[in-house]
Amino acid sequence: GAVVSQHPSRVICKSGTSVKIECRSLDFQATTMFWYRQFPKQSLMLMATSNEGSKATYEQGVEKDKFLINHASLTLSTLTVTSAHPEDSSFYICSALQGAEETQYFGPGTRLLVL
Amino acid sequence: QKEVEQDPGPLSVPEGAIVSLNCTYSNSAFQYFMWYRQYSRKGPELLMYTYSSGNKEDGRFTAQVDKSSKYISLFIRDSQPSDSATYLCAMRYVGANNLFFGTGTRLTVIP
């Protein structure tokens, strides 16, 4: 149990285009999901907290108009990187809270490369 | 000072060795402690989850929490090459969902 998927696993896009990443909880419902960014050989950096049916809460320094988050159902949250630039190239990972202990389970990550 | 400190390594051990991974923290309000394993280019995988102080064992893995010292450990017995990964400690407060991560320790188990 507690499986989280992400799609796509890898995406290459041109500068200026928008990219949507999906995060799904496959065998449980998740009121809360999180989006992280990870640079090579570094730990995870929390970008935002996604709550089903309400606006996401963004961490300081994360542009909400650039990183659009939609949590429209209890099993799906999406992150859209708008007008992507090469500096947005990174590994994006989502997680979902599961169970009474609210443990975070992570997706496999999405590698974004902006050319 | 970071809230969670973790030696980034790298740490190399021979197959079969006992591995000790550690984190220290500064905020005594942390009550939930986790260890995640992350293989290269993959998402973190939850290994151990403990609440407050004490030990927890799961197969070859043992997690220890010493709240008085603000120190947590993960022990891996009979280490295998497949254990080669980055190990992240994480912790959170009661009533909060955000996790505070260590930087991760990169472990290599040499056959």
Coordinates of N, CA and C in Angstrom, one line a residue:
Chain A
G1 N 0.8 -1.2 0.0 CA 0.0 0.0 0.0 C 0.8 1.2 0.0
A2 N 0.2 2.4 0.0 CA 0.8 3.7 0.0 C 1.7 3.9 -1.1
V3 N 1.2 3.8 -2.3 CA 1.9 4.0 -3.6 C 1.6 5.3 -4.2
V4 N 2.6 6.0 -4.5 CA 2.4 7.3 -5.2 C 3.1 7.3 -6.5
S5 N 2.4 7.7 -7.6 CA 3.0 7.7 -8.9 C 3.1 9.1 -9.4
Q6 N 4.0 9.3 -10.3 CA 4.2 10.6 -11.0 C 4.3 10.4 -12.5
H7 N 3.8 11.4 -13.2 CA 3.9 11.3 -14.7 C 4.0 12.7 -15.3
P8 N 4.9 12.9 -16.2 CA 5.9 11.9 -16.7 C 7.1 11.7 -15.8
S9 N 7.8 10.7 -16.1 CA 9.0 10.4 -15.3 C 10.2 11.3 -15.8
R10 N 10.1 11.7 -17.0 CA 11.1 12.5 -17.6 C 10.5 13.4 -18.7
V11 N 10.9 14.7 -18.8 CA 10.4 15.5 -19.8 C 11.5 16.5 -20.2
I12 N 11.6 16.7 -21.5 CA 12.4 17.7 -22.1 C 11.6 18.7 -22.9
C13 N 11.8 20.0 -22.6 CA 11.0 21.0 -23.3 C 11.8 22.2 -23.7
K14 N 11.2 23.0 -24.6 CA 11.9 24.2 -25.0 C 11.7 25.3 -24.0
S15 N 12.6 26.2 -23.9 CA 12.4 27.4 -23.1 C 11.2 28.2 -23.5
G16 N 10.4 28.5 -22.5 CA 9.1 29.3 -22.8 C 7.9 28.5 -22.8
T17 N 8.0 27.2 -22.8 CA 6.8 26.3 -22.8 C 6.4 26.0 -21.4
S18 N 5.2 25.5 -21.3 CA 4.7 25.0 -19.9 C 4.7 23.5 -19.9
V19 N 5.0 23.0 -18.7 CA 5.0 21.6 -18.5 C 4.2 21.2 -17.3
K20 N 3.3 20.2 -17.4 CA 2.5 19.8 -16.3 C 3.0 18.4 -15.8
I21 N 3.1 18.3 -14.5 CA 3.5 17.1 -13.9 C 2.3 16.6 -13.0
E22 N 2.0 15.3 -13.1 CA 0.9 14.8 -12.3 C 1.4 13.9 -11.2
C23 N 0.8 14.0 -10.0 CA 1.1 13.2 -8.9 C -0.2 12.5 -8.4
R24 N -0.2 11.2 -8.3 CA -1.3 10.4 -8.0 C -1.1 9.5 -6.8
S25 N -2.0 9.5 -5.9 CA -2.0 8.4 -4.8 C -2.8 7.3 -5.3
L26 N -2.2 6.1 -5.5 CA -2.8 5.0 -6.2 C -3.8 4.2 -5.4
D27 N -3.5 4.0 -4.1 CA -4.2 3.1 -3.3 C -4.7 3.8 -2.0
F28 N -4.7 5.1 -2.0 CA -5.3 5.8 -0.8 C -5.7 7.2 -1.2
Q29 N -6.5 7.8 -0.4 CA -6.9 9.2 -0.7 C -6.0 10.1 0.1
A30 N -5.6 11.2 -0.5 CA -4.7 12.1 0.1 C -5.2 13.5 0.1
T31 N -5.6 14.0 1.2 CA -6.1 15.4 1.3 C -4.9 16.4 1.1
T32 N -3.8 16.0 1.5 CA -2.6 16.8 1.5 C -1.5 16.2 0.7
M33 N -0.9 16.9 -0.3 CA 0.2 16.4 -1.0 C 1.3 17.6 -1.0
F34 N 2.5 17.2 -1.2 CA 3.6 18.2 -1.2 C 4.4 18.1 -2.5
W35 N 4.9 19.2 -2.9 CA 5.8 19.2 -4.1 C 7.2 19.7 -3.6
Y36 N 8.2 18.9 -4.0 CA 9.6 19.2 -3.7 C 10.4 19.4 -5.0
R37 N 11.5 20.0 -4.8 CA 12.5 20.1 -5.9 C 13.8 19.7 -5.3
Q38 N 14.6 19.0 -6.1 CA 15.9 18.4 -5.6 C 16.9 18.7 -6.7
F39 N 18.0 19.3 -6.3 CA 19.1 19.5 -7.2 C 20.1 18.4 -6.9
P40 N 21.0 18.1 -7.9 CA 22.0 17.0 -7.7 C 22.7 17.1 -6.4
K41 N 22.8 15.9 -5.8 CA 23.5 15.8 -4.5 C 23.1 16.7 -3.4
Q42 N 21.8 17.1 -3.5 CA 21.3 18.0 -2.4 C 20.0 17.3 -1.9
S43 N 19.6 17.8 -0.7 CA 18.4 17.2 -0.2 C 17.1 17.9 -0.8
L44 N 16.0 17.4 -0.4 CA 14.7 17.9 -0.9 C 14.4 19.3 -0.4
M45 N 13.9 20.1 -1.3 CA 13.5 21.5 -0.9 C 12.0 21.6 -1.1
L46 N 11.3 21.8 -0.1 CA 9.8 21.9 -0.2 C 9.4 23.2 -1.0
M47 N 8.6 23.0 -2.0 CA 8.1 24.1 -2.8 C 6.8 24.6 -2.3
A48 N 5.9 23.6 -2.1 CA 4.5 24.0 -1.7 C 3.7 22.8 -1.1
T49 N 2.7 23.2 -0.4 CA 1.8 22.2 0.2 C 0.5 22.3 -0.6
S50 N 0.0 21.2 -1.1 CA -1.2 21.2 -1.9 C -2.3 20.5 -1.1
N51 N -3.4 21.3 -0.9 CA -4.6 20.8 -0.2 C -5.8 20.6 -1.1
E52 N -6.4 19.5 -1.1 CA -7.5 19.2 -1.9 C -8.6 20.2 -1.7
G53 N -9.1 20.8 -2.8 CA -10.2 21.7 -2.8 C -9.8 23.1 -2.3
S54 N -8.6 23.4 -2.1 CA -8.2 24.8 -1.7 C -6.9 25.2 -2.3
K55 N -6.5 26.4 -2.1 CA -5.3 26.9 -2.7 C -4.1 26.3 -2.1
A56 N -3.0 26.2 -2.9 CA -1.8 25.6 -2.3 C -1.1 26.7 -1.5
T57 N -0.3 26.2 -0.5 CA 0.5 27.1 0.3 C 2.0 27.0 -0.2
Y58 N 2.5 28.1 -0.6 CA 3.9 28.1 -1.2 C 4.9 28.5 -0.1
E59 N 6.1 27.9 -0.2 CA 7.2 28.3 0.6 C 7.8 29.6 0.2
Q60 N 8.4 30.2 1.1 CA 9.0 31.5 0.8 C 10.0 31.4 -0.4
G61 N 9.9 32.3 -1.3 CA 10.8 32.3 -2.4 C 10.3 31.5 -3.6
V62 N 9.2 30.8 -3.5 CA 8.7 30.0 -4.6 C 7.6 30.8 -5.3
E63 N 7.7 31.1 -6.6 CA 6.7 31.9 -7.3 C 5.5 31.1 -7.6
K64 N 4.4 31.5 -7.0 CA 3.1 30.8 -7.2 C 2.6 30.9 -8.6
D65 N 2.9 32.0 -9.3 CA 2.4 32.2 -10.7 C 3.3 31.4 -11.6
K66 N 4.4 31.0 -11.2 CA 5.3 30.2 -12.1 C 5.1 28.7 -11.9
F67 N 4.8 28.3 -10.7 CA 4.6 26.9 -10.3 C 3.1 26.8 -9.9
L68 N 2.3 26.5 -10.8 CA 0.8 26.4 -10.5 C 0.5 25.0 -10.0
I69 N -0.2 25.0 -8.9 CA -0.6 23.7 -8.3 C -2.1 23.6 -8.2
N70 N -2.6 22.5 -8.7 CA -4.0 22.2 -8.6 C -4.2 20.8 -8.0
H71 N -5.0 20.8 -6.9 CA -5.3 19.5 -6.2 C -6.8 19.3 -6.3
A72 N -7.3 18.9 -7.5 CA -8.7 18.8 -7.8 C -9.4 17.6 -7.2
S73 N -8.7 16.6 -6.8 CA -9.3 15.4 -6.3 C -8.5 14.8 -5.2
L74 N -9.0 13.9 -4.5 CA -8.3 13.3 -3.3 C -7.1 12.4 -3.8
T75 N -7.0 12.1 -5.0 CA -5.9 11.3 -5.5 C -5.0 11.9 -6.6
L76 N -5.2 13.2 -6.9 CA -4.5 13.8 -7.9 C -4.1 15.2 -7.6
S77 N -2.8 15.5 -7.7 CA -2.3 16.9 -7.6 C -1.4 17.1 -8.8
T78 N -1.5 18.3 -9.4 CA -0.7 18.6 -10.6 C 0.2 19.9 -10.3
L79 N 1.4 19.9 -10.9 CA 2.3 21.0 -10.8 C 2.5 21.4 -12.2
T80 N 2.2 22.6 -12.6 CA 2.5 23.2 -13.9 C 3.6 24.2 -13.8
V81 N 4.7 23.9 -14.5 CA 5.8 24.9 -14.5 C 5.5 25.8 -15.8
T82 N 5.2 27.0 -15.6 CA 4.8 27.9 -16.7 C 6.0 28.6 -17.2
S83 N 6.0 28.8 -18.5 CA 7.1 29.6 -19.2 C 8.5 29.1 -18.6
A84 N 8.7 27.8 -18.8 CA 9.9 27.2 -18.2 C 11.2 27.8 -18.8
H85 N 12.2 27.9 -18.0 CA 13.5 28.3 -18.4 C 14.6 27.3 -18.0
P86 N 15.7 27.4 -18.5 CA 16.8 26.4 -18.2 C 17.0 26.3 -16.7
E87 N 16.9 27.4 -16.0 CA 17.1 27.3 -14.5 C 16.1 26.5 -13.8
D88 N 14.9 26.2 -14.5 CA 13.9 25.4 -13.8 C 14.2 23.9 -14.0
S89 N 15.2 23.6 -14.7 CA 15.6 22.2 -14.9 C 16.0 21.6 -13.5
S90 N 15.3 20.5 -13.2 CA 15.5 19.9 -11.8 C 14.8 18.6 -11.7
F91 N 14.9 18.0 -10.6 CA 14.1 16.8 -10.2 C 13.0 17.2 -9.3
Y92 N 11.8 17.0 -9.8 CA 10.6 17.4 -9.0 C 9.9 16.1 -8.4
I93 N 9.7 16.2 -7.1 CA 9.2 15.0 -6.4 C 7.9 15.4 -5.7
C94 N 6.9 14.6 -5.7 CA 5.7 14.9 -4.9 C 5.6 13.8 -3.8
S95 N 4.9 14.2 -2.8 CA 4.6 13.2 -1.7 C 3.1 13.4 -1.3
A96 N 2.6 12.4 -0.6 CA 1.2 12.4 -0.2 C 1.2 11.9 1.2
L97 N 0.3 12.5 2.0 CA 0.1 12.1 3.4 C -0.9 10.9 3.5
Q98 N -0.5 9.9 4.2 CA -1.3 8.7 4.3 C -1.5 8.2 5.7
G99 N -2.7 7.8 6.1 CA -2.9 7.2 7.4 C -3.1 8.2 8.5
A100 N -3.4 7.6 9.7 CA -3.7 8.3 10.9 C -2.4 9.0 11.4
E101 N -1.3 8.4 11.1 CA 0.0 9.0 11.5 C 0.5 10.0 10.5
E102 N -0.2 10.2 9.4 CA 0.1 11.2 8.4 C 1.6 11.0 7.9
T103 N 1.9 9.8 7.5 CA 3.2 9.6 7.0 C 3.3 10.1 5.5
Q104 N 4.5 10.6 5.2 CA 4.6 11.1 3.8 C 5.2 10.0 3.0
Y105 N 4.5 9.7 1.9 CA 5.0 8.7 0.9 C 5.3 9.5 -0.4
F106 N 6.5 9.2 -1.0 CA 7.0 9.9 -2.1 C 6.7 9.2 -3.4
G107 N 6.6 10.1 -4.5 CA 6.5 9.5 -5.8 C 7.9 9.3 -6.3
P108 N 8.0 8.7 -7.5 CA 9.4 8.4 -8.1 C 10.1 9.6 -8.7
G109 N 9.4 10.7 -8.8 CA 10.1 11.9 -9.3 C 10.0 12.1 -10.7
T110 N 10.1 13.4 -11.2 CA 10.0 13.8 -12.6 C 11.3 14.6 -12.9
R111 N 12.0 14.2 -13.8 CA 13.2 14.9 -14.2 C 12.8 15.9 -15.4
L112 N 13.0 17.2 -15.1 CA 12.7 18.2 -16.1 C 13.9 18.8 -16.6
L113 N 14.1 18.8 -18.0 CA 15.2 19.5 -18.6 C 14.6 20.5 -19.6
V114 N 15.0 21.7 -19.3 CA 14.5 22.8 -20.2 C 15.7 23.3 -21.1
L115 N 15.5 23.2 -22.4 CA 16.6 23.6 -23.3 C 16.5 25.0 -23.7
Chain B
Q1 N 22.5 27.8 12.2 CA 22.6 26.4 12.4 C 21.3 25.8 11.8
K2 N 21.6 24.7 11.0 CA 20.4 24.0 10.5 C 19.7 23.3 11.6
E3 N 18.4 23.0 11.3 CA 17.6 22.3 12.3 C 17.9 20.9 12.4
V4 N 18.3 20.3 11.3 CA 18.7 18.9 11.2 C 20.1 18.8 10.5
E5 N 21.0 18.1 11.2 CA 22.4 18.0 10.7 C 22.6 16.5 10.4
Q6 N 23.2 16.3 9.2 CA 23.5 14.9 8.8 C 24.8 14.9 8.0
D7 N 25.7 14.0 8.4 CA 27.0 14.0 7.7 C 26.7 13.5 6.2
P8 N 27.1 14.2 5.2 CA 26.8 13.8 3.8 C 27.6 12.6 3.3
G9 N 28.7 12.3 4.1 CA 29.5 11.2 3.6 C 30.4 11.7 2.5
P10 N 30.8 10.9 1.5 CA 30.3 9.5 1.3 C 30.8 8.5 2.3
L11 N 30.1 7.4 2.5 CA 30.5 6.4 3.4 C 30.6 5.1 2.5
S12 N 31.7 4.4 2.6 CA 31.9 3.2 1.9 C 32.2 2.1 2.9
V13 N 31.5 0.9 2.8 CA 31.7 -0.2 3.7 C 31.8 -1.5 2.9
P14 N 32.5 -2.5 3.4 CA 32.4 -3.8 2.7 C 31.1 -4.5 3.0
E15 N 30.7 -5.3 2.0 CA 29.5 -6.1 2.2 C 29.6 -6.9 3.5
G16 N 28.4 -6.9 4.2 CA 28.3 -7.6 5.4 C 28.6 -6.8 6.7
A17 N 29.1 -5.6 6.5 CA 29.4 -4.7 7.6 C 28.1 -4.2 8.2
I18 N 28.3 -3.7 9.4 CA 27.2 -3.0 10.1 C 27.4 -1.5 9.8
V19 N 26.3 -0.9 9.3 CA 26.4 0.5 9.0 C 25.6 1.4 10.0
S20 N 26.2 2.5 10.4 CA 25.6 3.4 11.4 C 25.4 4.7 10.7
L21 N 24.2 5.2 10.6 CA 23.9 6.5 10.0 C 23.3 7.4 11.1
N22 N 23.6 8.6 11.2 CA 23.2 9.4 12.3 C 22.7 10.8 11.8
C23 N 21.8 11.4 12.7 CA 21.4 12.8 12.5 C 21.3 13.4 13.9
T24 N 21.6 14.7 13.9 CA 21.3 15.4 15.2 C 20.4 16.6 14.8
Y25 N 19.7 17.0 15.8 CA 18.7 18.1 15.6 C 18.8 19.1 16.7
S26 N 18.2 20.3 16.5 CA 18.3 21.3 17.5 C 17.0 21.6 18.2
N27 N 15.9 21.2 17.6 CA 14.6 21.6 18.1 C 14.0 20.4 18.9
S28 N 13.8 20.6 20.2 CA 13.3 19.5 21.0 C 11.8 19.2 20.8
A29 N 11.1 20.1 20.0 CA 9.7 19.8 19.7 C 9.5 18.7 18.6
F30 N 10.5 18.3 17.9 CA 10.3 17.2 17.0 C 9.9 15.9 17.8
Q31 N 8.9 15.3 17.2 CA 8.4 14.1 17.9 C 8.4 12.9 17.0
Y32 N 8.3 13.1 15.7 CA 8.2 12.0 14.7 C 9.5 12.0 13.9
F33 N 10.1 10.8 13.8 CA 11.4 10.7 13.1 C 11.3 9.6 12.1
M34 N 11.9 9.9 10.9 CA 11.8 9.0 9.8 C 13.2 8.8 9.1
W35 N 13.4 7.7 8.5 CA 14.5 7.4 7.6 C 14.0 7.0 6.3
Y36 N 14.5 7.7 5.3 CA 14.1 7.4 3.9 C 15.4 7.0 3.2
R37 N 15.2 6.1 2.2 CA 16.3 5.6 1.3 C 16.0 6.2 -0.1
Q38 N 17.0 6.7 -0.7 CA 16.8 7.3 -2.0 C 17.8 6.7 -3.0
Y39 N 17.4 5.9 -3.9 CA 18.3 5.5 -5.0 C 18.5 6.6 -6.0
S40 N 19.5 6.6 -6.8 CA 19.9 7.6 -7.7 C 18.7 7.8 -8.7
R41 N 18.3 9.0 -8.8 CA 17.2 9.4 -9.8 C 15.9 8.8 -9.5
K42 N 15.6 8.5 -8.2 CA 14.4 8.0 -7.8 C 13.8 8.8 -6.6
G43 N 12.6 8.6 -6.3 CA 12.0 9.3 -5.1 C 12.4 8.6 -3.8
P44 N 12.4 9.3 -2.7 CA 12.7 8.7 -1.4 C 11.7 7.6 -1.0
E45 N 12.2 6.5 -0.4 CA 11.4 5.4 0.0 C 11.4 5.3 1.5
L46 N 10.3 5.3 2.2 CA 10.2 5.3 3.6 C 10.7 3.9 4.1
L47 N 11.7 4.0 5.0 CA 12.3 2.8 5.6 C 11.8 2.6 7.1
M48 N 11.9 3.6 7.9 CA 11.6 3.5 9.3 C 10.8 4.7 9.7
Y49 N 9.9 4.5 10.6 CA 9.1 5.6 11.2 C 9.0 5.4 12.7
T50 N 9.4 6.4 13.5 CA 9.3 6.2 14.9 C 8.7 7.4 15.6
Y51 N 8.1 7.2 16.7 CA 7.5 8.3 17.4 C 8.2 8.4 18.8
S52 N 8.7 9.6 19.1 CA 9.4 9.9 20.3 C 10.6 9.0 20.5
S53 N 11.1 8.7 21.7 CA 12.3 8.0 21.9 C 12.1 6.5 21.9
G54 N 13.2 5.8 21.7 CA 13.2 4.4 21.7 C 13.8 3.8 20.4
N55 N 13.7 2.4 20.4 CA 14.2 1.7 19.2 C 13.1 1.0 18.5
K56 N 13.4 0.9 17.2 CA 12.4 0.1 16.3 C 13.2 -0.7 15.4
E57 N 12.8 -2.0 15.2 CA 13.6 -2.9 14.4 C 12.7 -3.4 13.3
D58 N 13.3 -3.5 12.1 CA 12.5 -4.1 10.9 C 13.5 -4.8 10.0
G59 N 13.6 -6.1 10.2 CA 14.6 -6.9 9.4 C 16.0 -6.5 9.8
R60 N 16.7 -6.1 8.8 CA 18.1 -5.7 9.0 C 18.3 -4.3 9.5
F61 N 17.2 -3.5 9.6 CA 17.2 -2.1 9.9 C 16.8 -1.9 11.4
T62 N 17.5 -1.1 12.1 CA 17.1 -0.6 13.4 C 17.2 0.9 13.5
A63 N 16.1 1.5 14.0 CA 16.1 2.9 14.2 C 16.2 3.2 15.6
Q64 N 17.0 4.2 16.0 CA 17.1 4.6 17.4 C 16.8 6.1 17.5
V65 N 16.1 6.5 18.6 CA 15.9 7.9 18.8 C 16.2 8.2 20.3
D66 N 17.1 9.1 20.5 CA 17.5 9.6 21.8 C 17.1 11.1 21.9
K67 N 16.0 11.3 22.4 CA 15.5 12.7 22.5 C 16.3 13.6 23.4
S68 N 16.8 12.9 24.5 CA 17.6 13.7 25.5 C 18.8 14.3 24.8
S69 N 19.4 13.5 23.9 CA 20.6 14.0 23.2 C 20.3 14.6 21.8
K70 N 19.0 14.6 21.4 CA 18.6 15.1 20.1 C 19.4 14.4 19.0
Y71 N 19.4 13.1 19.0 CA 20.2 12.3 18.2 C 19.4 11.1 17.7
I72 N 19.4 10.8 16.4 CA 18.8 9.6 15.9 C 19.8 8.8 15.0
S73 N 19.6 7.5 15.0 CA 20.5 6.7 14.3 C 19.7 5.6 13.5
L74 N 20.3 5.2 12.4 CA 19.8 4.1 11.6 C 20.9 3.1 11.5
F75 N 20.7 1.8 11.9 CA 21.7 0.8 11.8 C 21.2 -0.2 10.7
I76 N 22.2 -0.6 9.9 CA 21.9 -1.6 8.9 C 22.9 -2.7 9.1
R77 N 22.3 -3.9 9.4 CA 23.1 -5.1 9.7 C 23.3 -5.9 8.4
D78 N 24.4 -6.6 8.3 CA 24.7 -7.4 7.1 C 24.4 -6.6 5.8
S79 N 25.1 -5.6 5.7 CA 24.9 -4.7 4.6 C 25.1 -5.4 3.3
Q80 N 24.3 -5.0 2.3 CA 24.3 -5.6 0.9 C 24.6 -4.5 -0.1
P81 N 25.2 -4.9 -1.2 CA 25.4 -3.9 -2.3 C 24.1 -3.2 -2.7
S82 N 23.0 -3.8 -2.6 CA 21.7 -3.2 -2.9 C 21.3 -2.1 -1.9
D83 N 22.0 -2.1 -0.8 CA 21.8 -1.0 0.2 C 22.4 0.3 -0.2
S84 N 23.2 0.3 -1.2 CA 23.9 1.5 -1.7 C 22.9 2.5 -2.2
A85 N 22.9 3.6 -1.5 CA 21.9 4.6 -1.8 C 22.2 5.8 -0.9
T86 N 21.4 6.9 -1.0 CA 21.5 8.0 -0.1 C 20.4 7.8 0.9
Y87 N 20.8 8.0 2.2 CA 19.8 7.8 3.3 C 19.5 9.2 3.9
L88 N 18.3 9.5 4.0 CA 17.8 10.8 4.5 C 17.1 10.6 5.8
C89 N 17.5 11.4 6.8 CA 16.7 11.4 8.0 C 15.7 12.6 7.8
A90 N 14.5 12.4 8.5 CA 13.5 13.5 8.4 C 12.8 13.5 9.8
M91 N 12.2 14.6 10.1 CA 11.5 14.7 11.4 C 10.4 15.8 11.3
R92 N 9.4 15.7 12.2 CA 8.4 16.7 12.2 C 7.8 16.9 13.6
Y93 N 7.1 18.0 13.7 CA 6.4 18.3 15.0 C 5.1 17.6 15.1
V94 N 4.6 17.5 16.3 CA 3.2 17.0 16.4 C 2.3 18.1 15.9
G95 N 1.3 17.7 15.1 CA 0.3 18.6 14.6 C 0.7 19.3 13.3
A96 N 1.9 19.0 12.8 CA 2.4 19.6 11.6 C 2.8 18.5 10.6
N97 N 2.6 18.8 9.3 CA 2.9 17.8 8.3 C 4.3 18.0 7.6
N98 N 4.8 19.2 7.7 CA 6.0 19.5 7.0 C 7.2 18.7 7.6
L99 N 8.0 18.2 6.8 CA 9.2 17.4 7.2 C 10.4 18.3 7.1
F100 N 11.3 18.1 8.1 CA 12.6 18.7 8.1 C 13.6 17.6 7.8
F101 N 14.3 17.8 6.7 CA 15.2 16.8 6.2 C 16.7 17.1 6.6
G102 N 17.4 16.0 6.8 CA 18.9 16.1 6.8 C 19.3 16.2 5.3
T103 N 20.6 16.4 5.1 CA 21.2 16.6 3.8 C 21.3 15.2 3.1
G104 N 21.2 14.1 3.8 CA 21.4 12.8 3.2 C 22.8 12.3 3.3
T105 N 23.0 11.0 3.6 CA 24.3 10.4 3.6 C 24.4 9.4 2.5
R106 N 25.4 9.5 1.6 CA 25.5 8.6 0.5 C 26.3 7.4 1.0
L107 N 25.7 6.2 0.8 CA 26.3 5.0 1.3 C 26.6 4.1 0.1
T108 N 27.8 3.5 0.1 CA 28.2 2.5 -0.9 C 28.7 1.3 -0.2
V109 N 28.0 0.2 -0.5 CA 28.4 -1.1 0.0 C 29.2 -1.9 -1.1
I110 N 30.4 -2.2 -0.8 CA 31.3 -2.8 -1.8 C 31.3 -4.3 -1.7
P111 N 31.0 -4.9 -2.8 CA 30.9 -6.4 -2.8 C 32.2 -7.0 -2.4

